[in-house]
Amino acid sequence: MFCFYIAEEYRRKVFFNYEKRLRLRSPPEKVFEYFASFQTPEGELLMRPADLMRAIVPVFPPSESHLVRDGYLSGERSPGELRCDPSELFMLFDMDTDGLISFKEYIFFVTLLSIPESSFSIAFKMFDVDNNEEIDKEEFKKVMALMRANNRQGAVHRDGLRTGLKVTGSVEDGGLVEYFFGKDGKARLQHDKFIEFMRKLQDEILRLEFDHYDYKVRGSMSAKDFALSMVASADMSHLDRLLERVDELNNEPHLREIRINLDEFKHFAELRRKLQPFSLALFSYGKINGLLTKDDFKRAAYHVCGISLTDNIVEIIFHVFDTNRDGHLSSDEFVRVLLKRERDIAQPVESGIFGLLSCCWHCSNNSSIGRVIT
């Protein structure tokens, strides 16, 4: 039994490393082909919403399962009992109500999910020529084409050179466009409505990630799975060391029995989205006061970001990111891993308008951070 466990853990790590490289380096056709779980009688590959999440977010197989990978090898559609939960949000713009996502729609969603809310707002206003906080269908397509050009997967897709993945017509045409602009395409999209939709889309991907780890549908995930969700984005050169810390959770009785619910998971995700001011607070505090305690960490999250973290979340964070095992948080490692997750999901093209817009936005925000934490 022990040898089987070791072999299973080894295979998980091998496939996780493969999937991590696949997401970041392979053309989108290959990513779609690997993670899509549904195949029509005609041979067309389609995704369920949970497949889309797994194609975008680096996730380990849930620790309470015997799965060793999150996708499908060539010629195979059933490697195990991968959870593909239904999604009410995706059904809103699923015009044929089959709950499936085509390759063209996949490219569209990858583009949407790569966009920081601030950058979309800026781009939206650039194309709002009437300055009335709304755009028409053609203006929207221009916004999306620009954003797609600044996302690696959106920019390099090969128009479906692989069989069954051909993109016919514009990537910007599809169920979501009809949802926004109506069947006749004459409705107008308001800025606030789209920003609200973006938030709901990000929250839905987060829920699907939570459900992925809540394998036994208990309404919570194990401490180990939460830790895995944190370190999954770490650089490959640091990953093995962090995974050792995750495995050591099992040696700590007060940690291994912890369960993390959806609200706790969402609060941590919100902290990740506000990483810039939070990390500045951590480093500023460290320079002035020395080592950071768990109470300091919680206080910074609340006062700088308005986020309440539970003791359980903080305990797991400090355990995993105590990289030199002195009982204190290695802030550099923690921030680096969280920052890499946001960047890997965005997969930006290094040059272009959104690099400039992002830089301008960060600079304008930095000017007020010092006043908040002092």
XYZ file of C-alpha atoms in Angstrom:
374
model
C 0.000 0.000 0.000
C 2.830 2.409 0.899
C 4.578 1.735 -2.424
C 1.298 2.381 -4.258
C 0.929 5.732 -2.432
C 4.481 6.771 -3.367
C 3.920 5.788 -7.002
C 0.625 7.704 -7.096
C 2.181 10.847 -5.596
C 5.079 10.649 -8.042
C 2.729 10.336 -11.016
C 0.686 13.290 -9.770
C 3.782 15.474 -9.681
C 4.901 14.327 -13.136
C 1.523 15.069 -14.714
C 1.163 18.341 -12.807
C 4.510 19.535 -14.169
C 3.454 18.487 -17.677
C 0.125 20.316 -17.392
C 1.822 23.413 -15.996
C 4.174 23.601 -18.979
C 1.277 22.853 -21.333
C -0.786 25.813 -20.092
C 2.109 28.252 -20.326
C 3.964 27.158 -23.460
C 1.679 25.222 -25.783
C -0.607 26.684 -28.460
C -4.221 27.044 -27.274
C -5.363 24.280 -29.638
C -3.238 21.788 -27.710
C -4.394 23.103 -24.315
C -8.030 22.839 -25.386
C -7.490 19.357 -26.796
C -5.944 18.108 -23.536
C -8.520 19.496 -21.084
C -11.756 19.159 -23.110
C -13.815 16.301 -21.631
C -16.583 15.937 -24.223
C -16.426 14.642 -27.787
C -19.350 14.682 -30.223
C -20.114 11.679 -32.472
C -18.573 13.736 -35.288
C -15.319 14.007 -33.337
C -15.549 17.659 -32.261
C -14.017 18.342 -28.850
C -15.951 20.548 -26.425
C -15.363 21.770 -22.882
C -17.529 21.813 -19.830
C -17.131 24.858 -17.532
C -14.941 22.898 -15.093
C -12.652 21.955 -18.005
C -12.244 25.645 -18.783
C -11.204 26.277 -15.178
C -8.645 23.461 -15.275
C -7.253 24.746 -18.572
C -6.670 28.194 -17.066
C -5.943 27.627 -13.369
C -3.057 25.396 -12.243
C -4.714 22.775 -10.032
C -3.513 19.540 -8.481
C -5.755 16.493 -8.484
C -7.747 16.673 -5.211
C -5.960 14.894 -2.365
C -9.117 12.952 -1.412
C -9.248 11.330 -4.862
C -7.086 8.767 -6.626
C -6.789 10.918 -9.748
C -3.292 11.631 -10.993
C -4.028 14.209 -13.718
C -6.573 16.797 -14.782
C -6.692 16.272 -18.536
C -6.852 13.612 -21.224
C -4.205 11.847 -23.246
C -4.546 11.353 -26.981
C -7.520 9.185 -27.933
C -8.883 9.125 -24.397
C -11.783 10.997 -22.782
C -12.162 9.202 -19.439
C -8.958 9.125 -17.331
C -10.973 9.025 -14.111
C -13.912 10.638 -12.413
C -13.122 14.270 -13.109
C -15.778 16.523 -11.618
C -17.533 18.729 -14.182
C -20.057 20.693 -12.160
C -22.849 22.602 -13.917
C -22.602 26.372 -14.055
C -25.629 28.652 -13.920
C -23.537 31.600 -15.109
C -22.381 29.855 -18.282
C -25.929 28.744 -19.045
C -26.973 32.410 -19.323
C -25.224 32.744 -22.671
C -25.272 29.099 -23.762
C -27.631 29.612 -26.680
C -28.051 25.907 -27.489
C -28.348 25.017 -23.751
C -25.962 22.063 -24.005
C -23.639 23.411 -21.307
C -20.597 23.001 -23.564
C -17.883 25.414 -24.697
C -16.444 25.372 -28.215
C -12.834 26.198 -29.070
C -13.899 29.616 -30.359
C -15.693 30.331 -27.074
C -12.672 29.034 -25.160
C -10.431 31.634 -26.823
C -12.996 34.292 -25.955
C -13.146 33.283 -22.280
C -9.376 32.952 -21.972
C -9.162 36.541 -23.175
C -11.797 37.749 -20.714
C -10.241 35.968 -17.754
C -6.803 37.391 -18.514
C -7.972 40.984 -18.160
C -7.568 42.928 -14.919
C -10.740 44.838 -14.174
C -8.828 48.124 -14.282
C -7.436 47.468 -17.752
C -10.817 46.560 -19.167
C -12.333 49.735 -17.766
C -9.637 51.826 -19.442
C -10.027 50.044 -22.779
C -13.808 50.267 -22.593
C -13.600 54.034 -22.148
C -11.103 54.355 -24.997
C -13.724 52.996 -27.404
C -16.638 54.826 -25.790
C -16.479 57.649 -28.336
C -19.701 59.241 -27.059
C -18.436 59.196 -23.464
C -21.821 57.854 -22.346
C -20.580 54.742 -20.474
C -21.837 52.295 -23.126
C -20.615 50.780 -26.391
C -22.220 49.025 -29.336
C -21.422 45.585 -30.698
C -18.766 46.701 -33.184
C -16.980 48.800 -30.577
C -17.048 45.834 -28.200
C -15.497 43.568 -30.845
C -12.684 46.091 -31.274
C -12.061 46.104 -27.516
C -11.928 42.302 -27.416
C -9.664 42.059 -30.477
C -7.241 44.472 -28.829
C -7.275 42.517 -25.586
C -6.879 39.211 -27.393
C -3.773 40.582 -29.100
C -2.280 41.213 -25.652
C -2.913 37.695 -24.327
C -0.529 34.919 -25.378
C -3.165 32.268 -26.101
C -5.494 34.704 -27.818
C -2.687 36.127 -29.929
C -1.067 32.869 -31.091
C -4.025 30.563 -31.771
C -3.542 29.060 -35.214
C -7.108 29.372 -36.405
C -7.657 25.700 -35.762
C -4.907 23.932 -37.669
C -5.696 20.872 -35.558
C -8.611 18.746 -36.723
C -11.932 19.625 -35.122
C -10.788 22.936 -33.661
C -11.235 25.227 -36.635
C -12.409 28.721 -35.738
C -15.086 29.736 -38.213
C -15.996 33.392 -38.201
C -14.878 35.945 -35.646
C -13.803 34.841 -32.166
C -15.778 37.859 -30.949
C -19.027 36.373 -32.307
C -20.797 33.886 -30.068
C -23.313 33.293 -27.327
C -21.874 35.880 -24.967
C -22.027 38.616 -27.619
C -25.667 37.727 -28.247
C -26.274 37.804 -24.485
C -24.887 41.346 -24.320
C -26.286 42.807 -27.550
C -29.376 40.728 -28.324
C -30.075 38.529 -31.343
C -30.237 41.523 -33.652
C -26.970 42.909 -32.249
C -28.454 46.367 -31.775
C -28.498 46.594 -27.981
C -25.767 48.573 -26.235
C -23.500 47.332 -23.465
C -23.155 49.492 -20.385
C -19.777 49.776 -18.694
C -21.081 48.869 -15.228
C -22.964 45.833 -16.552
C -19.826 44.420 -18.108
C -17.678 45.072 -15.034
C -20.317 43.283 -12.954
C -20.247 40.382 -15.409
C -16.443 40.218 -15.202
C -16.618 39.935 -11.425
C -19.221 37.180 -11.668
C -17.093 35.316 -14.215
C -14.019 35.442 -11.977
C -16.103 34.346 -8.991
C -17.518 31.434 -10.999
C -14.045 30.211 -11.965
C -13.113 30.454 -8.287
C -16.183 28.405 -7.301
C -15.304 25.760 -9.879
C -11.778 25.605 -8.452
C -13.187 25.171 -4.944
C -15.538 22.417 -6.137
C -12.590 20.716 -7.841
C -10.870 20.306 -4.469
C -14.115 19.590 -2.579
C -14.063 16.159 -4.174
C -16.432 14.486 -1.714
C -18.917 17.388 -1.819
C -18.602 18.205 1.870
C -18.828 21.971 1.406
C -15.170 22.357 2.357
C -11.677 21.377 1.253
C -8.895 19.860 3.318
C -5.984 21.916 4.634
C -3.726 20.038 2.224
C -5.864 20.922 -0.791
C -5.939 24.590 0.213
C -2.158 24.507 0.542
C -1.875 22.834 -2.872
C -4.058 25.536 -4.402
C -1.642 28.159 -3.048
C 1.632 26.593 -4.202
C 0.392 25.333 -7.582
C 1.601 28.516 -9.283
C 5.091 28.455 -7.789
C 8.065 28.523 -10.104
C 9.189 25.007 -10.988
C 12.540 25.574 -9.258
C 10.765 26.203 -5.922
C 7.816 23.844 -6.263
C 9.333 20.654 -4.809
C 10.436 22.446 -1.648
C 6.984 23.938 -1.140
C 5.317 20.589 -1.797
C 7.436 19.107 0.989
C 5.984 21.714 3.335
C 2.478 20.828 2.120
C 3.093 17.127 2.775
C 4.317 17.969 6.290
C 0.838 19.258 7.144
C -0.016 15.613 7.786
C 2.527 15.600 10.636
C 0.746 18.447 12.436
C -2.488 17.196 14.073
C -3.817 20.735 14.652
C -3.404 21.504 10.924
C -4.265 18.307 9.085
C -7.840 18.259 10.427
C -8.620 21.818 9.295
C -11.326 22.278 6.650
C -11.571 25.451 4.533
C -15.013 26.593 3.377
C -15.939 28.578 0.271
C -16.101 31.945 2.047
C -12.591 31.483 3.460
C -11.358 30.465 0.006
C -12.964 33.558 -1.557
C -11.444 35.889 1.031
C -7.983 34.546 0.296
C -8.586 34.960 -3.445
C -9.610 38.571 -2.840
C -6.341 39.107 -0.977
C -4.499 37.739 -4.003
C -6.260 40.256 -6.246
C -5.146 43.060 -3.920
C -1.626 41.725 -3.668
C 0.178 44.930 -4.590
C -0.905 47.084 -1.631
C -0.825 44.073 0.703
C 2.727 43.081 -0.247
C 3.895 46.671 0.142
C 2.377 46.697 3.631
C 4.134 43.425 4.531
C 7.547 44.566 3.362
C 7.194 48.027 4.907
C 6.203 46.509 8.238
C 9.094 44.061 8.090
C 11.653 46.799 7.544
C 10.335 48.833 10.464
C 9.365 46.164 13.008
C 11.291 43.065 12.013
C 9.678 39.628 11.872
C 5.983 39.449 10.992
C 3.622 37.628 13.375
C 0.354 35.950 12.429
C -1.588 38.753 14.106
C 0.401 41.317 12.096
C -0.470 39.435 8.909
C -4.193 39.403 9.713
C -4.125 43.060 10.708
C -2.434 44.072 7.445
C -5.001 42.132 5.402
C -7.857 43.839 7.224
C -6.575 47.415 7.435
C -4.926 47.625 4.004
C -7.281 45.431 1.946
C -10.449 45.264 4.042
C -10.250 41.451 4.154
C -10.829 39.311 7.247
C -8.759 36.125 7.209
C -9.563 33.293 9.608
C -6.975 31.831 11.960
C -7.083 28.564 9.979
C -6.108 30.284 6.727
C -3.243 32.156 8.393
C -1.985 29.010 10.144
C -1.735 27.160 6.827
C -0.066 30.121 5.080
C 2.583 30.423 7.797
C 3.233 26.681 7.784
C 3.711 26.425 4.011
C 5.693 29.628 3.534
C 7.986 29.237 6.523
C 10.634 28.177 4.046
C 13.612 28.293 6.432
C 11.562 26.704 9.247
C 12.189 29.367 11.860
C 8.512 29.790 12.726
C 8.091 32.980 10.698
C 6.614 33.812 7.302
C 8.964 34.098 4.317
C 7.149 37.095 2.839
C 9.214 37.153 -0.365
C 8.297 33.566 -1.237
C 4.630 34.058 -0.367
C 4.254 37.176 -2.506
C 6.245 35.698 -5.389
C 3.998 32.625 -5.619
C 0.760 34.611 -5.483
C 2.001 37.142 -8.016
C 3.011 34.351 -10.383
C -0.484 32.874 -10.294
C -2.080 36.130 -11.424
C 0.516 36.602 -14.145
C 0.350 33.007 -15.399
C -3.432 33.167 -15.759
C -3.185 36.486 -17.616
C -0.382 35.189 -19.901
C 0.338 38.715 -21.180
C 2.198 39.532 -24.356
C 5.079 41.545 -22.929
C 4.789 44.595 -25.156
C 1.752 46.549 -26.191
C -0.869 48.916 -24.948
C -1.868 46.984 -21.841
C 1.675 46.908 -20.530
C 1.628 50.699 -20.658
C -1.894 50.970 -19.224
C -1.041 48.573 -16.411
C 2.108 50.512 -15.590
C 0.216 53.808 -15.476
C -2.486 52.295 -13.290
C 0.001 50.793 -10.822
C 1.920 54.054 -10.565
C -1.225 56.048 -9.847
C -2.258 53.597 -7.136
C 1.164 53.403 -5.507
C 1.098 57.097 -4.710
C -1.601 56.574 -2.066
C -0.447 53.291 -0.519
C 2.150 54.877 1.708
C -0.506 56.999 3.398
C -2.685 53.930 4.052
C -0.113 51.852 5.937
C 1.604 54.605 7.898
